[in-house]
Coordinates of C-alpha atoms in Angstrom, one line a residue:
M1 CA 0.0 -0.4 0.2
N2 CA 1.6 3.2 -1.5
F3 CA 1.0 6.9 0.7
F4 CA -1.4 7.7 -1.8
D5 CA -3.2 4.5 -0.6
A6 CA -2.5 5.2 3.3
Q7 CA -4.3 8.4 2.3
D8 CA -7.9 7.0 0.9
K9 CA -7.3 4.6 3.6
A10 CA -7.7 6.7 6.9
K11 CA -10.3 8.6 5.2
R12 CA -12.2 5.7 4.3
A13 CA -11.5 5.2 8.4
T14 CA -12.7 7.8 9.2
R15 CA -16.1 7.6 8.0
W16 CA -17.2 4.1 9.2
L17 CA -15.3 6.0 13.1
V18 CA -18.3 8.4 12.8
I19 CA -20.6 6.3 11.7
V20 CA -20.1 3.4 14.3
Y21 CA -20.0 7.1 16.5
I22 CA -23.8 8.0 15.5
I23 CA -24.8 4.2 15.9
A24 CA -23.4 4.0 19.9
T25 CA -24.6 7.7 20.8
V26 CA -28.2 6.3 20.0
L27 CA -27.9 3.2 21.8
I28 CA -25.8 4.8 25.1
V29 CA -29.4 7.8 24.8
A30 CA -31.8 4.9 24.0
G31 CA -30.0 3.4 27.3
V32 CA -30.3 6.7 28.6
T33 CA -34.0 7.4 28.2
A34 CA -34.9 4.3 28.9
I35 CA -33.3 4.1 33.2
V36 CA -34.5 7.4 33.4
G37 CA -38.2 6.7 32.7
F38 CA -37.8 3.2 34.4
T39 CA -37.2 5.2 37.3
M40 CA -39.1 7.6 37.6
Y41 CA -41.9 4.6 37.1
Q42 CA -40.7 2.9 39.5
G43 CA -41.1 6.3 41.7
G44 CA -44.5 6.6 41.3
M45 CA -43.7 9.4 38.9
A46 CA -46.1 10.4 35.9
V47 CA -43.7 9.2 32.4
S48 CA -44.4 11.1 29.9
T49 CA -43.2 11.5 26.6
A50 CA -41.8 15.4 26.6
A51 CA -40.2 14.8 29.9
L52 CA -38.5 10.9 28.0
A53 CA -38.1 13.7 25.5
T54 CA -35.8 16.5 27.5
T55 CA -33.1 13.8 28.9
A56 CA -33.0 11.1 25.2
G57 CA -31.8 15.6 24.2
L58 CA -30.4 15.9 27.5
A59 CA -27.7 13.4 27.2
A60 CA -27.0 13.4 23.4
L61 CA -26.0 17.0 24.0
F62 CA -24.0 15.9 26.5
I63 CA -22.1 13.7 24.9
V64 CA -21.5 14.9 21.4
G65 CA -20.7 18.4 24.3
A66 CA -18.1 15.8 25.6
T67 CA -16.7 14.2 22.9
L68 CA -16.3 18.6 21.5
Y69 CA -14.0 19.2 24.5
K70 CA -12.0 16.5 24.5
T71 CA -11.3 17.4 20.5
S72 CA -10.7 20.6 21.3
V73 CA -8.3 20.0 24.3
L74 CA -6.6 18.4 21.6
A75 CA -6.6 20.5 19.2
S76 CA -3.6 22.6 19.9
G77 CA -1.1 18.8 18.2
G78 CA 0.2 16.0 19.1
G79 CA 2.4 17.8 22.8
R80 CA -0.9 18.5 23.7
V81 CA -1.5 14.5 23.4
A82 CA 2.0 14.0 24.9
R83 CA 2.3 15.8 27.3
D84 CA -0.7 15.1 29.1
M85 CA 0.1 11.9 29.9
G86 CA 3.2 12.7 31.8
G87 CA 6.3 13.7 28.8
T88 CA 8.9 15.8 29.3
L89 CA 10.5 17.0 25.4
V90 CA 12.9 16.5 24.4
P91 CA 15.2 20.0 23.8
T92 CA 17.2 20.6 20.7
D93 CA 20.5 20.5 21.6
V94 CA 20.2 17.9 24.8
N95 CA 23.9 15.7 25.8
D96 CA 21.9 13.1 27.8
P97 CA 23.7 9.9 26.1
L98 CA 20.1 8.6 26.1
R99 CA 17.9 11.3 25.1
R100 CA 20.7 13.1 22.3
R101 CA 20.7 9.4 20.9
L102 CA 16.9 9.5 20.5
R103 CA 16.6 12.5 18.9
N104 CA 19.6 11.4 16.5
V105 CA 17.6 8.1 15.4
V106 CA 14.4 10.6 14.1
E107 CA 16.0 13.5 12.9
E108 CA 17.5 10.6 10.5
M109 CA 14.1 9.6 10.0
A110 CA 13.1 12.6 9.5
I111 CA 14.8 12.9 7.2
A112 CA 14.8 10.0 5.4
S113 CA 10.8 10.5 4.6
G114 CA 11.3 14.4 3.9
I115 CA 9.6 16.3 6.6
P116 CA 9.8 18.4 9.6
V117 CA 11.9 16.2 13.0
P118 CA 8.7 15.9 15.6
E119 CA 8.5 17.3 18.9
I120 CA 10.4 14.6 20.4
Y121 CA 9.1 13.6 24.0
V122 CA 9.3 10.8 27.3
L123 CA 7.1 9.4 29.8
E124 CA 10.0 9.9 32.2
S125 CA 7.6 8.0 34.2
E126 CA 7.1 4.3 32.6
M127 CA 8.7 2.1 32.6
G128 CA 7.6 -0.6 29.8
I129 CA 8.0 -0.4 26.0
N130 CA 6.3 1.8 24.3
A131 CA 5.9 4.4 22.7
F132 CA 3.3 6.5 20.0
A133 CA 3.0 9.4 17.5
A134 CA 0.3 12.1 18.2
G135 CA -1.3 15.2 15.3
F136 CA -2.6 15.9 13.0
T137 CA -0.1 16.8 10.3
T138 CA 3.3 16.7 9.7
G139 CA 3.6 20.0 11.2
D140 CA 3.0 19.3 14.4
A141 CA 3.9 15.1 14.4
A142 CA 5.6 14.9 18.4
I143 CA 7.5 10.5 18.7
A144 CA 7.2 9.8 22.4
V145 CA 8.8 6.8 23.3
T146 CA 8.3 5.4 27.1
R147 CA 11.5 5.4 30.2
G148 CA 11.9 1.7 29.2
A149 CA 12.4 1.8 26.2
L150 CA 15.6 4.2 26.2
E151 CA 16.5 2.1 28.7
V152 CA 16.7 -1.2 27.7
L153 CA 16.1 -1.0 23.6
S154 CA 19.3 -0.8 21.7
R155 CA 19.9 1.8 19.3
D156 CA 18.9 -0.6 15.9
E157 CA 15.9 -1.7 18.6
L158 CA 15.2 1.9 19.0
Q159 CA 15.3 2.8 15.0
G160 CA 12.4 0.2 14.5
V161 CA 10.0 1.4 17.4
I162 CA 10.7 4.4 15.5
A163 CA 10.3 3.7 12.1
H164 CA 7.3 2.1 13.1
E165 CA 5.4 5.3 14.6
F166 CA 6.7 7.4 11.4
S167 CA 4.7 5.0 9.7
H168 CA 1.8 6.0 11.0
I169 CA 2.8 9.7 10.7
M170 CA 3.4 9.2 6.8
N171 CA 0.1 7.6 6.8
G172 CA -2.9 9.6 7.9
D173 CA -3.1 7.7 10.9
M174 CA -2.4 10.4 13.8
R175 CA -5.3 13.1 12.3
L176 CA -7.2 9.5 12.5
S177 CA -5.7 8.3 15.3
I178 CA -6.1 11.9 17.6
R179 CA -9.7 12.1 16.4
M180 CA -11.2 8.7 18.1
M181 CA -9.4 10.0 21.4
G182 CA -12.2 12.8 21.0
V183 CA -15.2 10.2 20.4
L184 CA -14.5 7.6 22.6
F185 CA -14.7 10.2 25.4
G186 CA -17.4 11.0 24.4
I187 CA -19.1 8.0 24.8
M188 CA -17.5 6.5 27.5
V189 CA -18.2 9.5 29.3
L190 CA -21.7 8.4 30.9
G191 CA -19.8 5.7 31.6
I192 CA -17.2 7.3 34.3
I193 CA -20.6 9.8 35.9
G194 CA -22.7 7.0 36.4
R195 CA -19.8 5.5 38.4
M196 CA -18.7 9.1 40.3
V197 CA -22.3 8.8 41.4
L198 CA -22.3 5.8 42.1
R199 CA -19.4 6.1 44.8
G200 CA -20.3 9.0 45.7
S201 CA -24.5 8.3 46.1
Y202 CA -22.7 4.8 48.4
H203 CA -20.5 7.3 51.3
G204 CA -22.4 9.6 51.2
S205 CA -25.2 6.3 52.8
L206 CA -22.5 5.6 55.1
V207 CA -22.8 8.9 56.8
S208 CA -26.0 9.9 56.4
S209 CA -27.5 9.1 60.3
R210 CA -31.4 8.9 57.9
R211 CA -32.1 7.6 54.7
N212 CA -32.6 10.3 51.8
R213 CA -36.2 8.2 50.4
N214 CA -34.1 9.6 46.7
A215 CA -31.1 7.6 47.5
P216 CA -32.3 5.1 45.9
A217 CA -33.6 6.1 43.2
V218 CA -30.0 8.2 42.7
M219 CA -28.2 5.2 43.3
M220 CA -30.4 3.2 40.5
I221 CA -30.0 6.0 38.0
G222 CA -25.7 5.8 38.4
L223 CA -26.3 1.6 38.1
G224 CA -27.7 2.3 35.3
L225 CA -25.5 4.7 34.0
A226 CA -22.7 2.9 34.5
L227 CA -23.6 -0.5 33.4
L228 CA -24.3 2.0 29.8
G229 CA -20.3 2.7 30.3
W230 CA -19.4 -0.7 29.6
I231 CA -22.1 0.2 25.8
G232 CA -19.5 2.7 25.5
V233 CA -16.4 0.9 26.9
F234 CA -17.7 -1.4 23.9
F235 CA -18.4 0.0 21.5
A236 CA -15.2 1.4 21.7
R237 CA -12.8 -1.8 21.7
L238 CA -14.9 -3.0 19.2
I239 CA -14.0 0.7 17.2
K240 CA -10.3 1.4 18.3
A241 CA -9.9 -3.1 17.5
A242 CA -11.3 -2.4 14.2
V243 CA -9.2 0.3 12.9
S244 CA -5.9 0.0 14.6
R245 CA -4.9 -4.1 13.9
Q246 CA -4.3 -3.6 10.5
R247 CA -2.8 -0.2 10.8
E248 CA -0.3 -1.6 13.7
T249 CA 1.2 -4.9 11.1
L250 CA 1.3 -2.4 8.0
A251 CA 3.4 0.4 10.1
D252 CA 5.0 -2.7 11.3
A253 CA 5.6 -3.4 7.4
A254 CA 6.9 -0.4 7.1
A255 CA 9.1 0.1 9.0
V256 CA 10.9 -3.0 7.9
Q257 CA 11.1 -1.7 4.4
F258 CA 12.3 1.6 6.4
T259 CA 15.4 -0.2 7.8
R260 CA 16.0 -3.4 6.3
Q261 CA 16.7 -5.8 8.0
T262 CA 14.4 -7.2 11.1
D263 CA 16.0 -7.5 14.2
G264 CA 15.6 -4.6 15.3
L265 CA 12.1 -4.2 15.6
A266 CA 11.5 -8.2 15.7
N267 CA 13.3 -7.9 19.0
A268 CA 11.7 -4.5 20.6
L269 CA 9.4 -7.2 20.5
K270 CA 10.4 -10.0 21.8
K271 CA 12.6 -7.2 24.8
I272 CA 8.2 -6.8 25.6
G273 CA 7.6 -9.9 25.8
G274 CA 10.3 -11.2 28.0
Y275 CA 10.3 -7.6 30.0
Q276 CA 9.4 -7.4 33.5
Q277 CA 7.0 -3.9 33.2
K278 CA 6.1 -5.6 29.6
S279 CA 4.3 -2.8 27.6
F280 CA 2.6 -2.0 30.3
I281 CA 1.2 2.1 31.0
T282 CA 0.2 2.7 34.1
T283 CA -0.5 6.1 35.0
T284 CA -1.6 7.5 33.8
D285 CA -5.0 5.4 32.1
P286 CA -4.0 4.1 28.9
E287 CA -7.6 3.2 27.8
E288 CA -8.0 6.4 26.2
V289 CA -4.8 5.9 23.5
S290 CA -4.8 2.5 23.2
H291 CA -4.8 3.0 19.8
M292 CA -1.8 4.4 19.6
L293 CA 0.4 2.9 21.1
F294 CA 3.5 1.4 19.9
A295 CA 2.2 -1.9 21.9
D296 CA -1.3 -3.1 24.3
G297 CA -0.9 -0.1 27.3
V298 CA -2.9 -2.3 29.1
P299 CA -2.9 -6.1 30.8
K300 CA -3.9 -8.7 28.4
I301 CA -8.1 -8.2 27.1
A302 CA -10.1 -10.4 25.3
S303 CA -8.9 -10.8 21.2
L304 CA -11.1 -9.4 19.9
F305 CA -11.6 -6.4 21.6
A306 CA -7.2 -6.3 21.4
T307 CA -5.9 -2.3 19.3
H308 CA -2.8 -4.9 18.5
P309 CA -2.3 -8.2 16.8
P310 CA -0.7 -11.3 20.1
V311 CA 3.1 -9.4 20.5
G312 CA 4.4 -13.2 19.7
D313 CA 2.1 -13.4 16.1
R314 CA 4.0 -9.5 16.3
I315 CA 7.7 -10.8 15.8
R316 CA 6.3 -14.1 14.3
L317 CA 5.3 -12.0 10.7
L318 CA 8.8 -10.9 11.3
D319 CA 10.8 -14.2 12.4
P320 CA 8.7 -17.5 11.3
S321 CA 11.4 -19.7 13.8
F322 CA 9.9 -17.6 17.0
R323 CA 8.9 -19.8 19.8
E324 CA 7.3 -17.6 23.1
S325 CA 9.9 -19.4 25.1
D326 CA 13.7 -17.5 24.0
Y327 CA 12.0 -13.8 25.6
V328 CA 14.4 -14.1 28.0
Q329 CA 14.6 -11.3 30.9
I330 CA 16.2 -8.0 30.0
A331 CA 18.1 -6.2 32.1
A332 CA 18.0 -1.6 31.4
V333 CA 20.9 -0.4 29.8
S334 CA 23.2 1.9 31.9
P335 CA 23.5 5.6 30.1
G336 CA 27.1 4.9 30.4
E337 CA 27.2 2.9 27.5
I338 CA 25.6 4.5 25.1
H339 CA 28.4 5.9 23.3
E340 CA 26.6 7.4 20.2
E341 CA 28.6 9.0 17.0
K342 CA 30.0 12.1 16.4
S343 CA 29.2 14.3 14.1
A344 CA 32.7 13.5 11.2
A345 CA 34.2 16.6 8.3
F346 CA 31.3 16.4 5.8
A347 CA 33.9 15.8 3.4
N348 CA 34.0 12.7 4.1
T349 CA 30.4 11.6 3.3
P350 CA 29.1 10.7 -0.5
A351 CA 25.7 12.7 0.3
T352 CA 28.3 15.7 0.1
S353 CA 29.0 15.0 -3.4
G354 CA 26.8 17.1 -5.6
N355 CA 27.3 15.6 -8.9
A356 CA 25.3 12.4 -8.6
H357 CA 23.2 11.8 -10.9
A358 CA 19.8 10.1 -10.7
V359 CA 17.9 7.9 -14.1
I360 CA 14.7 8.9 -13.4
N361 CA 12.2 6.3 -14.0
G362 CA 8.5 5.0 -12.6
D363 CA 9.3 4.6 -9.2
I364 CA 9.7 8.1 -7.7
A365 CA 5.7 8.7 -7.5
N366 CA 5.8 5.1 -5.7
S367 CA 8.2 6.3 -3.3
I368 CA 6.1 9.9 -2.0
G369 CA 5.7 8.3 2.4
M370 CA 7.8 5.3 1.4
P371 CA 11.4 5.9 2.8
T372 CA 13.8 3.2 2.0
A373 CA 17.0 1.8 4.0
A374 CA 19.2 3.3 1.3
H375 CA 17.2 6.0 2.3
V376 CA 17.5 5.7 6.3
S377 CA 21.3 5.4 5.8
Y378 CA 22.0 7.9 3.7
A379 CA 20.1 10.4 6.2
G380 CA 22.6 8.5 8.0
E381 CA 25.8 9.6 6.4
L382 CA 24.2 13.4 5.4
R383 CA 23.0 14.2 9.9
R384 CA 26.4 12.8 10.7
S385 CA 28.3 15.1 7.3
I386 CA 26.5 18.8 8.5
P387 CA 29.2 21.3 9.4
E388 CA 29.8 22.1 12.6
V389 CA 28.4 25.5 12.7
L390 CA 25.2 24.5 11.2
Y391 CA 23.9 21.6 13.0
A392 CA 24.5 24.0 16.4
A393 CA 22.7 27.2 14.3
A394 CA 19.3 24.1 12.9
H395 CA 19.9 23.5 17.5
S396 CA 19.6 26.7 18.6
P397 CA 15.9 29.4 18.1
D398 CA 18.4 32.3 17.4
G399 CA 19.9 30.1 15.3
A400 CA 17.5 28.9 13.3
F401 CA 15.6 31.2 12.5
L402 CA 18.7 33.5 10.9
L403 CA 19.0 29.9 9.2
T404 CA 16.1 29.6 7.3
L405 CA 17.0 33.1 5.7
A406 CA 20.1 31.5 4.4
L407 CA 18.3 28.0 3.0
V408 CA 16.1 30.4 1.4
M409 CA 18.1 33.1 -0.1
N410 CA 19.7 32.7 -3.9
T411 CA 23.4 30.7 -4.0
A412 CA 25.1 33.3 -6.0
D413 CA 23.7 36.4 -6.5
N414 CA 22.4 38.4 -2.8
A415 CA 23.9 41.5 -2.3
R416 CA 20.6 42.4 -1.9
Q417 CA 19.2 40.5 0.2
L418 CA 21.4 40.4 2.8
R419 CA 21.5 44.2 2.3
L420 CA 17.4 43.4 3.5
V421 CA 18.5 41.0 6.1
E422 CA 20.6 43.8 7.5
D423 CA 18.2 46.6 7.4
K424 CA 16.0 44.5 9.0
L425 CA 18.0 42.5 11.7
G426 CA 20.9 44.3 11.7
A427 CA 24.5 43.7 10.8
A428 CA 26.1 41.2 13.5
R429 CA 22.6 39.0 12.2
A430 CA 23.3 39.2 9.3
S431 CA 26.7 38.7 8.9
L432 CA 25.6 35.2 10.5
V433 CA 23.3 34.9 8.1
R434 CA 26.3 35.2 6.0
R435 CA 27.7 32.8 7.9
Y436 CA 25.8 30.6 7.0
L437 CA 24.6 30.7 3.3
A438 CA 29.1 29.8 2.8
A439 CA 28.8 27.2 5.0
L440 CA 25.6 25.9 3.1
N441 CA 27.1 27.1 -0.9
D442 CA 30.5 24.6 0.3
I443 CA 28.1 21.4 0.5
G444 CA 25.4 22.1 -1.9
P445 CA 21.9 21.7 -2.8
L446 CA 21.1 18.3 -1.1
Y447 CA 21.9 19.9 2.6
R448 CA 18.9 22.5 2.4
M449 CA 16.0 20.8 2.6
P450 CA 17.2 18.3 6.5
L451 CA 18.5 22.1 7.2
L452 CA 15.2 22.9 7.2
E453 CA 13.7 19.4 8.4
I454 CA 15.8 20.0 11.6
A455 CA 15.5 23.4 12.3
F456 CA 11.9 23.8 12.5
P457 CA 11.3 22.5 15.8
E458 CA 13.0 24.9 17.1
L459 CA 10.9 27.4 14.4
K460 CA 8.3 26.7 15.7
Q461 CA 8.8 27.4 19.5
R462 CA 9.3 31.2 19.0
P463 CA 5.2 33.8 19.7
T464 CA 3.4 33.1 17.1
P465 CA 3.9 37.3 15.7
R466 CA 7.6 36.3 15.7
L467 CA 6.7 33.7 13.0
E468 CA 4.2 35.8 10.8
F469 CA 8.1 37.8 10.6
L470 CA 9.7 35.6 9.6
L471 CA 7.4 34.8 7.0
E472 CA 7.2 38.1 5.6
L473 CA 10.8 38.5 5.5
V474 CA 11.6 34.4 3.5
K475 CA 8.2 36.6 1.0
Q476 CA 10.7 39.6 1.2
L477 CA 14.4 37.9 0.0
I478 CA 13.0 36.4 -2.1
E479 CA 11.0 38.9 -3.7
V480 CA 13.5 41.9 -3.9
D481 CA 16.2 41.2 -6.5
G482 CA 12.9 40.5 -9.1
N483 CA 13.9 37.1 -10.1
I484 CA 11.7 35.0 -8.9
D485 CA 14.0 31.7 -8.4
L486 CA 11.1 28.9 -8.0
K487 CA 12.4 26.8 -5.8
E488 CA 13.5 29.4 -3.2
F489 CA 9.4 29.7 -3.6
C490 CA 8.9 25.9 -2.6
Y491 CA 11.5 26.9 0.8
Y492 CA 8.9 29.1 2.0
R493 CA 5.5 26.9 0.9
I494 CA 6.9 24.5 3.1
I495 CA 8.0 26.7 5.7
S496 CA 4.5 28.2 5.7
R497 CA 3.3 24.9 5.2
H498 CA 4.4 23.8 8.3
L499 CA 4.0 26.8 11.1
E500 CA 1.1 27.1 10.0
T501 CA -0.4 23.8 10.4
A502 CA 1.7 23.8 14.0
V503 CA 0.2 26.6 14.9
A504 CA -3.9 25.1 14.4
P505 CA -2.9 21.9 13.8
S506 CA -6.8 20.8 13.4
I507 CA -7.4 22.6 10.9
D508 CA -7.9 20.6 7.7
H509 CA -6.8 23.0 5.1
R510 CA -7.8 21.1 2.5
Q511 CA -11.1 20.6 4.2
N512 CA -13.2 21.4 0.0
S513 CA -12.7 19.0 -3.1
A514 CA -10.9 21.6 -5.6
S515 CA -13.9 21.5 -9.6
K516 CA -12.4 19.0 -12.1
S517 CA -11.9 23.2 -14.2
E518 CA -9.7 24.6 -11.7
A519 CA -7.2 21.6 -11.1
R520 CA -6.8 20.8 -14.7
Q521 CA -6.1 25.0 -14.9
A522 CA -3.5 24.5 -12.1
A523 CA -1.8 21.7 -13.4
V524 CA -1.5 23.0 -17.1
L525 CA 0.3 26.0 -14.8
L526 CA 2.4 24.0 -13.4
L527 CA 3.8 22.5 -15.1
R528 CA 4.3 25.6 -17.7
I529 CA 6.4 27.3 -14.2
V530 CA 8.0 23.9 -13.6
A531 CA 8.8 23.7 -18.2
D532 CA 10.2 27.5 -17.9
Y533 CA 12.2 27.1 -14.4
G534 CA 14.5 24.7 -17.0
S535 CA 16.5 26.2 -18.9
D536 CA 16.8 30.0 -21.3
D537 CA 15.8 27.3 -24.5
E538 CA 12.3 27.7 -25.0
V539 CA 12.2 25.0 -27.8
K540 CA 14.0 22.6 -24.9
N541 CA 11.0 24.5 -22.5
T542 CA 8.1 23.5 -24.4
Q543 CA 8.8 20.1 -25.1
A544 CA 9.6 19.5 -21.2
F545 CA 6.0 21.1 -20.8
K546 CA 4.3 18.4 -23.7
A547 CA 6.1 15.8 -22.2
G548 CA 4.7 16.3 -18.1
I549 CA 1.4 16.9 -20.0
A550 CA 0.8 14.3 -22.0
L551 CA 1.6 11.5 -19.3
F552 CA -3.1 13.7 -18.6
G553 CA -4.0 12.4 -21.2
A554 CA -7.1 14.6 -23.3
W555 CA -7.9 15.5 -19.5
A556 CA -5.4 18.2 -19.6
G557 CA -6.7 19.6 -23.3
D558 CA -4.5 21.6 -25.8
N559 CA -3.9 25.4 -23.5
M560 CA -0.5 25.8 -22.8
P561 CA -0.7 28.8 -20.7
S562 CA 0.9 31.3 -21.1
V563 CA 3.3 33.0 -17.0
D564 CA 3.3 36.9 -16.4
V565 CA 6.6 37.2 -14.0
A566 CA 5.4 39.3 -12.3
E567 CA 2.4 37.6 -11.3
T568 CA 4.6 34.3 -11.0
V569 CA 3.9 34.0 -7.5
A570 CA 0.6 35.4 -7.3
Q571 CA -0.4 32.6 -9.7
L572 CA 2.2 29.8 -8.8
D573 CA 1.2 29.7 -5.1
H574 CA -2.7 29.7 -5.8
A575 CA -1.6 26.2 -8.1
L576 CA -0.2 25.3 -5.8
N577 CA -3.0 26.0 -2.8
V578 CA -5.8 24.5 -5.7
L579 CA -3.5 20.6 -6.5
S580 CA -3.0 20.3 -2.6
R581 CA -6.9 19.9 -2.6
I582 CA -6.8 17.2 -5.1
N583 CA -8.1 13.4 -4.5
S584 CA -4.6 11.5 -4.0
A585 CA -4.7 8.8 -7.6
G586 CA -4.7 13.0 -8.5
R587 CA -2.3 14.6 -7.0
Q588 CA 0.4 10.1 -8.3
S589 CA -0.6 11.6 -11.5
L590 CA 0.3 15.5 -11.2
I591 CA 3.5 14.1 -9.9
E592 CA 4.7 11.5 -12.1
A593 CA 3.6 14.3 -14.2
V594 CA 5.9 17.1 -12.4
V595 CA 9.0 14.2 -12.6
K596 CA 8.8 13.9 -16.4
T597 CA 8.9 17.1 -16.0
V598 CA 11.4 18.4 -14.4
A599 CA 13.5 15.4 -15.9
F600 CA 12.5 15.7 -19.6
D601 CA 16.7 14.5 -20.3
G602 CA 16.0 10.7 -18.2
Q603 CA 17.6 11.7 -15.1
L604 CA 17.7 14.2 -12.4
G605 CA 21.1 16.7 -11.2
P606 CA 21.1 18.0 -7.8
T607 CA 18.9 20.7 -8.1
E608 CA 16.4 19.4 -10.1
A609 CA 16.0 16.9 -7.2
E610 CA 15.5 19.4 -4.2
L611 CA 13.0 21.1 -6.9
L612 CA 11.4 18.7 -7.1
R613 CA 11.6 17.6 -4.1
A614 CA 10.9 21.5 -2.8
I615 CA 7.0 20.9 -4.6
C616 CA 6.4 17.6 -3.7
A617 CA 6.8 19.0 -0.3
S618 CA 4.4 21.5 -0.7
L619 CA 2.3 19.7 -1.9
D620 CA 2.2 17.9 1.7
C621 CA 3.4 14.9 -0.5
P622 CA 6.9 14.6 1.3
L623 CA 9.3 13.0 -1.2
P624 CA 12.6 10.5 0.2
P625 CA 16.1 11.8 -0.6
I626 CA 16.6 11.5 -4.8
L627 CA 19.7 10.5 -4.2
A628 CA 20.4 8.4 -2.0
P629 CA 20.8 5.1 -3.8
Q630 CA 22.5 6.0 -6.5

């Protein structure tokens, strides 16, 4: 299942979730109404239709209100989920060996995947081996691991777990999971209230000197609500099991593809089986989040309701020779045993050669959201080879801000851009931007996207007014020289899109689908702009455009749009906004056409490869480093 199929499947699962939520709500409301009616009848009160209708309306309103409340609480993104579970943010400049290793693994997986580095949390009070990814989009994603996973797992095992979680991030599982949290809270909340009523009425009857004659009715209502709570729990577990189990198996398979070895993930699962703390979550109620976890966070329940396949079954898919007698007792790893690699001299890595060319085949669109072991290995080499001045800047608040400016600037003619930076930020900061730009010029274009991804966690921690200032300054930088560089603009789109989702993660800016006419005009315009960017030869540009547009067949029509240089930014921005709203099949076809246009000669160089990645990222289609396998 590729990226686009996974996205479609997540959308279908969301629709199914809404249907089951409505059914569960109707049954629970009917049960509440029946309990109230029965209690009124037993108490000798008149049971009127108006009273029952009022009860049903209030119950439905309460359930929906609870769902909306929980959803609004979660609207601030994946970091909120991690913090609510007791997670502690791992800073970008962390020195602790265990946490540094975790950050390195996450950064390498992000570079390999073509997405921003997520926020990273550790559940310090949880000694079981577990992890989860949460958030609405890649821009607000958070990954959390338990302290047990941090201390017990080796680097390869930790990489397998993180790869599993990245599969959830890229396949749309996170948004589905966080929506499930709101839905499940709504249908379970009456059961929680029922248990509270029962406890309150029981303790009240013990301390009261004389029994209140209404106490039995209160206890009956409480008991009824508690029983209805089991209906809520039943549906909640049924929903989680139906949605989660297959996705966990697919995420295991994706993790193996990412790392090209089964031992890391299989051994992590084996350690769960032999570890005293298993994968249990103990300091918070795991019922609400069990569908998000790497492994079951609760003691074994009926297989019908399990959110994950049994650990033994997951291991046997990876290691057919495994027997449950093979579980061994696991001890924690001492931090002193961790020796994470340091940065190497950047000139010694193939990632910096800058001369590699990829022969184009039909696999580029299929590789979106599906990094391979070659990409992960490449990402590790690249991360270790980043010059210290740039790596340190990406991990500091002020440095990340200034590095972002350098990343969107021209590599050659940038005098006007540097003057603008000095006017806006002063000579000292402009000097730093100049230093970062010189370092970027030394290492070539293949580092720009990864550095942007690494710097993102620091960027989004800044206040909203500061982020708005950054976006406006970046826009001015790409316009100041009067020559709109397509790649510069795509970087601006990537930054603005990710920061936009970080500030308001729950808002889906692609809810309204584009019409066929809008999509056609936008696709043809994008291909025309991409073709014109290729060279100064009009004949070659026209041929490149026709090669790309031919993939659309008759759908695209015969018109070749003209591009107004003065309006290129506005036209391109509008086109990408429209194209980000087309369906998955359309986006896949579009990217194949862009690939054909960008690489009309059948090959991709480093500059063309990063342009293609920037276009894909601006369309929310994360593309792994294309030249990695080379």
